[in-house]
Short mmCIF file of N, CA and C in Angstrom, two decimals:
data_model
loop_
_atom_site.label_atom_id
_atom_site.label_comp_id
_atom_site.label_asym_id
_atom_site.label_seq_id
_atom_site.Cartn_x
_atom_site.Cartn_y
_atom_site.Cartn_z
N LYS A 1 102.15 113.54 121.75
CA LYS A 1 102.58 114.93 121.67
C LYS A 1 104.01 115.06 121.17
N ASP A 2 104.79 113.97 121.21
CA ASP A 2 106.15 114.00 120.69
C ASP A 2 106.12 114.00 119.17
N THR A 3 107.21 114.39 118.57
CA THR A 3 107.28 114.49 117.12
C THR A 3 108.31 113.50 116.58
N ILE A 4 107.96 112.88 115.46
CA ILE A 4 108.86 111.94 114.79
C ILE A 4 109.26 112.56 113.46
N ILE A 5 110.56 112.71 113.26
CA ILE A 5 111.10 113.14 111.98
C ILE A 5 111.74 111.89 111.40
N SER A 6 111.14 111.39 110.37
CA SER A 6 111.42 110.03 109.92
C SER A 6 112.24 109.97 108.65
N GLN A 7 112.85 108.83 108.47
CA GLN A 7 113.39 108.47 107.17
C GLN A 7 112.34 107.60 106.49
N TYR A 8 112.58 107.18 105.28
CA TYR A 8 111.56 106.45 104.54
C TYR A 8 111.40 105.00 104.97
N ARG A 9 112.17 104.52 105.93
CA ARG A 9 112.07 103.12 106.35
C ARG A 9 111.26 102.95 107.64
N GLU A 10 110.55 103.94 108.08
CA GLU A 10 109.89 103.90 109.38
C GLU A 10 108.40 103.57 109.33
N GLN A 11 107.99 102.70 108.42
CA GLN A 11 106.58 102.33 108.35
C GLN A 11 106.11 101.66 109.64
N GLY A 12 106.97 100.88 110.28
CA GLY A 12 106.60 100.23 111.54
C GLY A 12 106.29 101.24 112.63
N THR A 13 107.10 102.28 112.73
CA THR A 13 106.87 103.33 113.71
C THR A 13 105.57 104.05 113.41
N LEU A 14 105.33 104.34 112.14
CA LEU A 14 104.10 105.02 111.75
C LEU A 14 102.88 104.16 112.04
N ALA A 15 102.96 102.87 111.78
CA ALA A 15 101.85 101.96 112.09
C ALA A 15 101.61 101.90 113.60
N TYR A 16 102.69 101.88 114.38
CA TYR A 16 102.57 101.87 115.84
C TYR A 16 101.84 103.13 116.34
N CYS A 17 102.07 104.24 115.65
CA CYS A 17 101.43 105.50 116.04
C CYS A 17 99.96 105.58 115.62
N GLY A 18 99.50 104.63 114.82
CA GLY A 18 98.08 104.60 114.47
C GLY A 18 97.75 104.70 112.99
N TYR A 19 98.74 104.77 112.15
CA TYR A 19 98.51 104.82 110.70
C TYR A 19 98.04 103.44 110.25
N ARG A 20 96.98 103.38 109.50
CA ARG A 20 96.33 102.12 109.13
C ARG A 20 96.74 101.64 107.74
N THR A 21 96.53 100.36 107.49
CA THR A 21 96.92 99.74 106.22
C THR A 21 96.30 100.47 105.03
N LYS A 22 95.02 100.84 105.11
CA LYS A 22 94.39 101.55 104.00
C LYS A 22 95.06 102.90 103.75
N GLN A 23 95.51 103.55 104.81
CA GLN A 23 96.21 104.82 104.64
C GLN A 23 97.55 104.62 103.94
N PHE A 24 98.26 103.55 104.29
CA PHE A 24 99.52 103.25 103.60
C PHE A 24 99.27 103.04 102.11
N ILE A 25 98.24 102.28 101.80
CA ILE A 25 97.93 101.99 100.39
C ILE A 25 97.54 103.26 99.65
N ASN A 26 96.67 104.07 100.23
CA ASN A 26 96.26 105.31 99.59
C ASN A 26 97.45 106.24 99.36
N GLN A 27 98.36 106.30 100.32
CA GLN A 27 99.53 107.15 100.18
C GLN A 27 100.46 106.61 99.10
N MET A 28 100.64 105.30 99.07
CA MET A 28 101.54 104.68 98.10
C MET A 28 101.07 104.93 96.66
N PHE A 29 99.74 104.91 96.46
CA PHE A 29 99.20 105.11 95.12
C PHE A 29 98.82 106.57 94.83
N SER A 30 99.00 107.44 95.83
CA SER A 30 98.67 108.86 95.69
C SER A 30 97.28 109.06 95.09
N ASN A 31 96.32 108.31 95.60
CA ASN A 31 94.96 108.42 95.07
C ASN A 31 94.19 109.53 95.78
N GLU A 32 92.91 109.68 95.44
CA GLU A 32 92.11 110.77 95.98
C GLU A 32 91.84 110.65 97.49
N LYS A 33 92.07 109.48 98.07
CA LYS A 33 91.86 109.29 99.51
C LYS A 33 93.12 109.54 100.33
N GLU A 34 94.19 109.89 99.66
CA GLU A 34 95.45 110.14 100.34
C GLU A 34 95.32 111.41 101.19
N SER A 35 95.74 111.34 102.44
CA SER A 35 95.47 112.41 103.40
C SER A 35 96.19 113.73 103.12
N ASN A 36 97.26 113.72 102.36
CA ASN A 36 98.00 114.95 102.08
C ASN A 36 97.67 115.54 100.72
N ASN A 37 96.57 115.11 100.14
CA ASN A 37 96.12 115.63 98.85
C ASN A 37 97.19 115.52 97.77
N ASP A 38 97.84 114.36 97.73
CA ASP A 38 98.86 114.06 96.71
C ASP A 38 100.06 114.99 96.76
N ARG A 39 100.39 115.49 97.93
CA ARG A 39 101.53 116.40 98.04
C ARG A 39 102.83 115.68 98.35
N GLU A 40 102.78 114.40 98.63
CA GLU A 40 103.98 113.65 98.96
C GLU A 40 104.22 112.58 97.91
N ILE A 41 105.49 112.31 97.64
CA ILE A 41 105.78 111.18 96.77
C ILE A 41 105.62 109.90 97.59
N PRO A 42 105.38 108.78 96.95
CA PRO A 42 105.18 107.54 97.70
C PRO A 42 106.32 107.24 98.66
N ILE A 43 105.96 106.78 99.81
CA ILE A 43 106.83 106.34 100.91
C ILE A 43 107.45 107.50 101.69
N ASN A 44 107.22 108.74 101.31
CA ASN A 44 107.65 109.89 102.10
C ASN A 44 106.44 110.37 102.90
N TYR A 45 106.24 109.76 104.05
CA TYR A 45 105.03 109.99 104.83
C TYR A 45 105.09 111.29 105.62
N SER A 46 103.93 111.92 105.74
CA SER A 46 103.78 113.09 106.58
C SER A 46 102.35 113.07 107.11
N VAL A 47 102.20 112.97 108.43
CA VAL A 47 100.87 112.85 109.02
C VAL A 47 100.78 113.85 110.17
N LYS A 48 100.18 114.99 109.91
CA LYS A 48 100.12 116.06 110.90
C LYS A 48 99.43 115.60 112.18
N ALA A 49 98.36 114.86 112.08
CA ALA A 49 97.60 114.41 113.25
C ALA A 49 98.44 113.53 114.18
N LEU A 50 99.46 112.88 113.63
CA LEU A 50 100.32 111.99 114.43
C LEU A 50 101.68 112.63 114.74
N ASN A 51 101.86 113.89 114.39
CA ASN A 51 103.15 114.57 114.56
C ASN A 51 104.28 113.80 113.89
N PHE A 52 104.01 113.30 112.71
CA PHE A 52 104.96 112.51 111.93
C PHE A 52 105.36 113.34 110.72
N ILE A 53 106.61 113.79 110.71
CA ILE A 53 107.06 114.74 109.70
C ILE A 53 107.90 114.03 108.65
N THR A 54 107.65 114.37 107.42
CA THR A 54 108.40 113.78 106.32
C THR A 54 109.78 114.42 106.20
N ILE A 55 110.66 113.68 105.59
CA ILE A 55 111.98 114.21 105.26
C ILE A 55 112.21 113.99 103.78
N PRO A 56 113.18 114.66 103.20
CA PRO A 56 113.51 114.39 101.81
C PRO A 56 114.08 112.97 101.67
N SER A 57 113.94 112.39 100.52
CA SER A 57 114.43 111.03 100.31
C SER A 57 115.92 110.86 100.56
N PRO A 58 116.78 111.81 100.17
CA PRO A 58 118.19 111.61 100.51
C PRO A 58 118.36 111.54 102.02
N GLN A 59 119.12 110.56 102.46
CA GLN A 59 119.29 110.36 103.90
C GLN A 59 120.15 111.44 104.51
N GLY A 60 119.91 111.67 105.76
CA GLY A 60 120.67 112.63 106.54
C GLY A 60 119.95 112.89 107.83
N ALA A 61 120.64 113.43 108.78
CA ALA A 61 120.01 113.71 110.07
C ALA A 61 119.24 115.02 110.04
N ASN A 62 119.26 115.71 108.94
CA ASN A 62 118.46 116.91 108.72
C ASN A 62 118.68 118.01 109.75
N PRO A 63 119.36 119.07 109.36
CA PRO A 63 119.64 120.17 110.28
C PRO A 63 118.39 120.85 110.82
N GLN A 64 117.23 120.68 110.18
CA GLN A 64 116.01 121.31 110.68
C GLN A 64 115.47 120.63 111.93
N VAL A 65 115.94 119.45 112.26
CA VAL A 65 115.43 118.70 113.42
C VAL A 65 115.63 119.46 114.73
N PRO A 66 116.85 119.90 115.08
CA PRO A 66 116.97 120.63 116.34
C PRO A 66 116.21 121.95 116.32
N ASP A 67 116.12 122.59 115.17
CA ASP A 67 115.37 123.84 115.08
C ASP A 67 113.89 123.60 115.40
N TYR A 68 113.34 122.54 114.85
CA TYR A 68 111.94 122.20 115.12
C TYR A 68 111.74 121.90 116.60
N ALA A 69 112.63 121.10 117.18
CA ALA A 69 112.52 120.75 118.60
C ALA A 69 112.64 121.99 119.48
N TYR A 70 113.55 122.88 119.11
CA TYR A 70 113.72 124.10 119.90
C TYR A 70 112.48 124.99 119.80
N GLY A 71 111.88 125.05 118.63
CA GLY A 71 110.65 125.82 118.45
C GLY A 71 109.54 125.31 119.35
N ARG A 72 109.41 124.01 119.45
CA ARG A 72 108.40 123.43 120.35
C ARG A 72 108.72 123.76 121.80
N LYS A 73 110.00 123.73 122.15
CA LYS A 73 110.41 124.07 123.51
C LYS A 73 110.05 125.53 123.82
N MET A 74 110.30 126.43 122.87
CA MET A 74 110.02 127.85 123.07
C MET A 74 108.53 128.14 123.23
N THR A 75 107.68 127.29 122.66
CA THR A 75 106.23 127.49 122.80
C THR A 75 105.69 126.83 124.06
N GLY A 76 106.57 126.23 124.84
CA GLY A 76 106.16 125.64 126.11
C GLY A 76 105.65 124.21 126.02
N LYS A 77 105.80 123.59 124.87
CA LYS A 77 105.34 122.20 124.72
C LYS A 77 106.33 121.26 125.42
N ASP A 78 105.80 120.40 126.26
CA ASP A 78 106.62 119.42 126.97
C ASP A 78 106.69 118.16 126.11
N ALA A 79 107.52 118.21 125.09
CA ALA A 79 107.61 117.09 124.14
C ALA A 79 109.02 117.03 123.59
N ILE A 80 109.37 115.88 123.08
CA ILE A 80 110.66 115.72 122.41
C ILE A 80 110.44 115.45 120.93
N SER A 81 111.48 115.60 120.17
CA SER A 81 111.47 115.22 118.76
C SER A 81 112.51 114.13 118.58
N ILE A 82 112.15 113.10 117.85
CA ILE A 82 113.08 112.01 117.57
C ILE A 82 113.34 112.00 116.07
N CYS A 83 114.60 111.86 115.72
CA CYS A 83 115.00 111.84 114.32
C CYS A 83 115.62 110.48 114.01
N TYR A 84 115.02 109.75 113.10
CA TYR A 84 115.56 108.47 112.65
C TYR A 84 116.47 108.71 111.44
N PHE A 85 117.59 108.00 111.40
CA PHE A 85 118.46 108.09 110.23
C PHE A 85 119.29 106.82 110.13
N GLY A 86 119.80 106.55 108.94
CA GLY A 86 120.62 105.37 108.71
C GLY A 86 122.10 105.66 108.95
N GLU A 87 122.90 104.61 109.02
CA GLU A 87 124.32 104.78 109.35
C GLU A 87 125.08 105.55 108.29
N CYS A 88 124.60 105.55 107.07
CA CYS A 88 125.29 106.30 106.01
C CYS A 88 125.23 107.80 106.27
N ALA A 89 124.22 108.26 106.99
CA ALA A 89 124.05 109.69 107.25
C ALA A 89 125.18 110.28 108.07
N VAL A 90 125.87 109.45 108.85
CA VAL A 90 126.95 109.99 109.69
C VAL A 90 128.15 110.45 108.88
N SER A 91 128.22 110.08 107.61
CA SER A 91 129.32 110.55 106.76
C SER A 91 128.94 111.84 106.05
N ASP A 92 127.75 112.34 106.33
CA ASP A 92 127.27 113.58 105.71
C ASP A 92 127.44 114.73 106.70
N GLY A 93 127.81 115.88 106.22
CA GLY A 93 128.02 117.03 107.08
C GLY A 93 126.77 117.44 107.85
N ASP A 94 125.58 117.24 107.26
CA ASP A 94 124.33 117.61 107.94
C ASP A 94 124.19 116.91 109.28
N PHE A 95 124.65 115.69 109.38
CA PHE A 95 124.56 114.95 110.63
C PHE A 95 125.30 115.69 111.75
N HIS A 96 126.52 116.08 111.47
CA HIS A 96 127.35 116.75 112.48
C HIS A 96 126.81 118.14 112.81
N VAL A 97 126.30 118.83 111.82
CA VAL A 97 125.68 120.13 112.05
C VAL A 97 124.47 119.97 112.98
N SER A 98 123.65 118.96 112.73
CA SER A 98 122.46 118.73 113.55
C SER A 98 122.82 118.47 115.01
N LEU A 99 123.81 117.62 115.24
CA LEU A 99 124.23 117.35 116.61
C LEU A 99 124.79 118.59 117.29
N ASN A 100 125.58 119.35 116.55
CA ASN A 100 126.17 120.55 117.11
C ASN A 100 125.10 121.57 117.48
N ILE A 101 124.14 121.81 116.60
CA ILE A 101 123.06 122.76 116.88
C ILE A 101 122.24 122.29 118.07
N ALA A 102 121.89 121.01 118.09
CA ALA A 102 121.08 120.47 119.19
C ALA A 102 121.76 120.68 120.54
N THR A 103 123.07 120.53 120.57
CA THR A 103 123.82 120.74 121.80
C THR A 103 123.91 122.21 122.16
N MET A 104 124.16 123.04 121.19
CA MET A 104 124.32 124.48 121.45
C MET A 104 123.04 125.14 121.95
N ILE A 105 121.90 124.74 121.41
CA ILE A 105 120.65 125.42 121.80
C ILE A 105 119.84 124.60 122.80
N ASP A 106 120.43 123.50 123.29
CA ASP A 106 119.81 122.69 124.34
C ASP A 106 118.34 122.37 124.05
N CYS A 107 118.13 121.68 122.94
CA CYS A 107 116.76 121.38 122.56
C CYS A 107 116.42 119.91 122.86
N PRO A 108 115.13 119.64 123.08
CA PRO A 108 114.70 118.28 123.41
C PRO A 108 114.59 117.40 122.17
N VAL A 109 115.71 116.83 121.75
CA VAL A 109 115.73 116.01 120.54
C VAL A 109 116.55 114.75 120.79
N MET A 110 116.13 113.67 120.17
CA MET A 110 116.85 112.41 120.26
C MET A 110 117.17 111.95 118.84
N PHE A 111 118.41 111.59 118.59
CA PHE A 111 118.83 111.08 117.29
C PHE A 111 118.94 109.56 117.38
N TYR A 112 118.26 108.87 116.48
CA TYR A 112 118.19 107.42 116.53
C TYR A 112 118.80 106.85 115.25
N ARG A 113 120.02 106.33 115.36
CA ARG A 113 120.72 105.77 114.20
C ARG A 113 120.39 104.30 114.05
N GLN A 114 120.03 103.93 112.85
CA GLN A 114 119.75 102.52 112.56
C GLN A 114 120.83 102.01 111.61
N ASN A 115 121.50 100.96 112.03
CA ASN A 115 122.56 100.39 111.22
C ASN A 115 122.04 99.12 110.56
N ASN A 116 121.71 99.23 109.28
CA ASN A 116 121.24 98.04 108.57
C ASN A 116 122.36 97.39 107.76
N GLY A 117 123.56 97.96 107.82
CA GLY A 117 124.71 97.36 107.16
C GLY A 117 124.78 97.59 105.66
N TYR A 118 123.96 98.49 105.14
CA TYR A 118 123.93 98.69 103.69
C TYR A 118 124.47 100.03 103.22
N ALA A 119 125.10 100.78 104.11
CA ALA A 119 125.64 102.07 103.70
C ALA A 119 126.75 101.89 102.66
N MET A 120 126.67 102.63 101.59
CA MET A 120 127.67 102.50 100.54
C MET A 120 129.03 103.02 101.01
N SER A 121 129.03 104.03 101.87
CA SER A 121 130.29 104.64 102.27
C SER A 121 130.86 104.04 103.55
N MET A 122 130.14 103.12 104.19
CA MET A 122 130.62 102.52 105.45
C MET A 122 130.50 101.01 105.37
N PRO A 123 131.57 100.31 105.07
CA PRO A 123 131.52 98.85 104.98
C PRO A 123 131.06 98.24 106.31
N SER A 124 130.27 97.19 106.25
CA SER A 124 129.73 96.59 107.47
C SER A 124 130.81 95.95 108.34
N GLU A 125 131.92 95.50 107.74
CA GLU A 125 132.97 94.91 108.55
C GLU A 125 133.74 95.99 109.28
#
């Protein structure tokens, strides 16, 4: 019942939630068996049945994340939303806006930063 707002590197999380190898392949090739009817570009996954929401390819913590979580809270759903993002996103204004909104409207959201050491704007040392 929880929602995942993902970046494009979260195939492991999607597989853990039940997405199968054939579904990954169909999505990657955007063929006729792809579940979103070819509406997504490859590797930008969106699976409504798994509450797995796509994000745009440019990284960022996406300001829509707290809004989505707050909407679920307002409808009485006892669920959280988790947003995955890379370390480069913290140098983007959207990241700070997302945290500020999430705090101001007290929404059930968790921000999960992954540091792979490859951010162009943040040297690993």
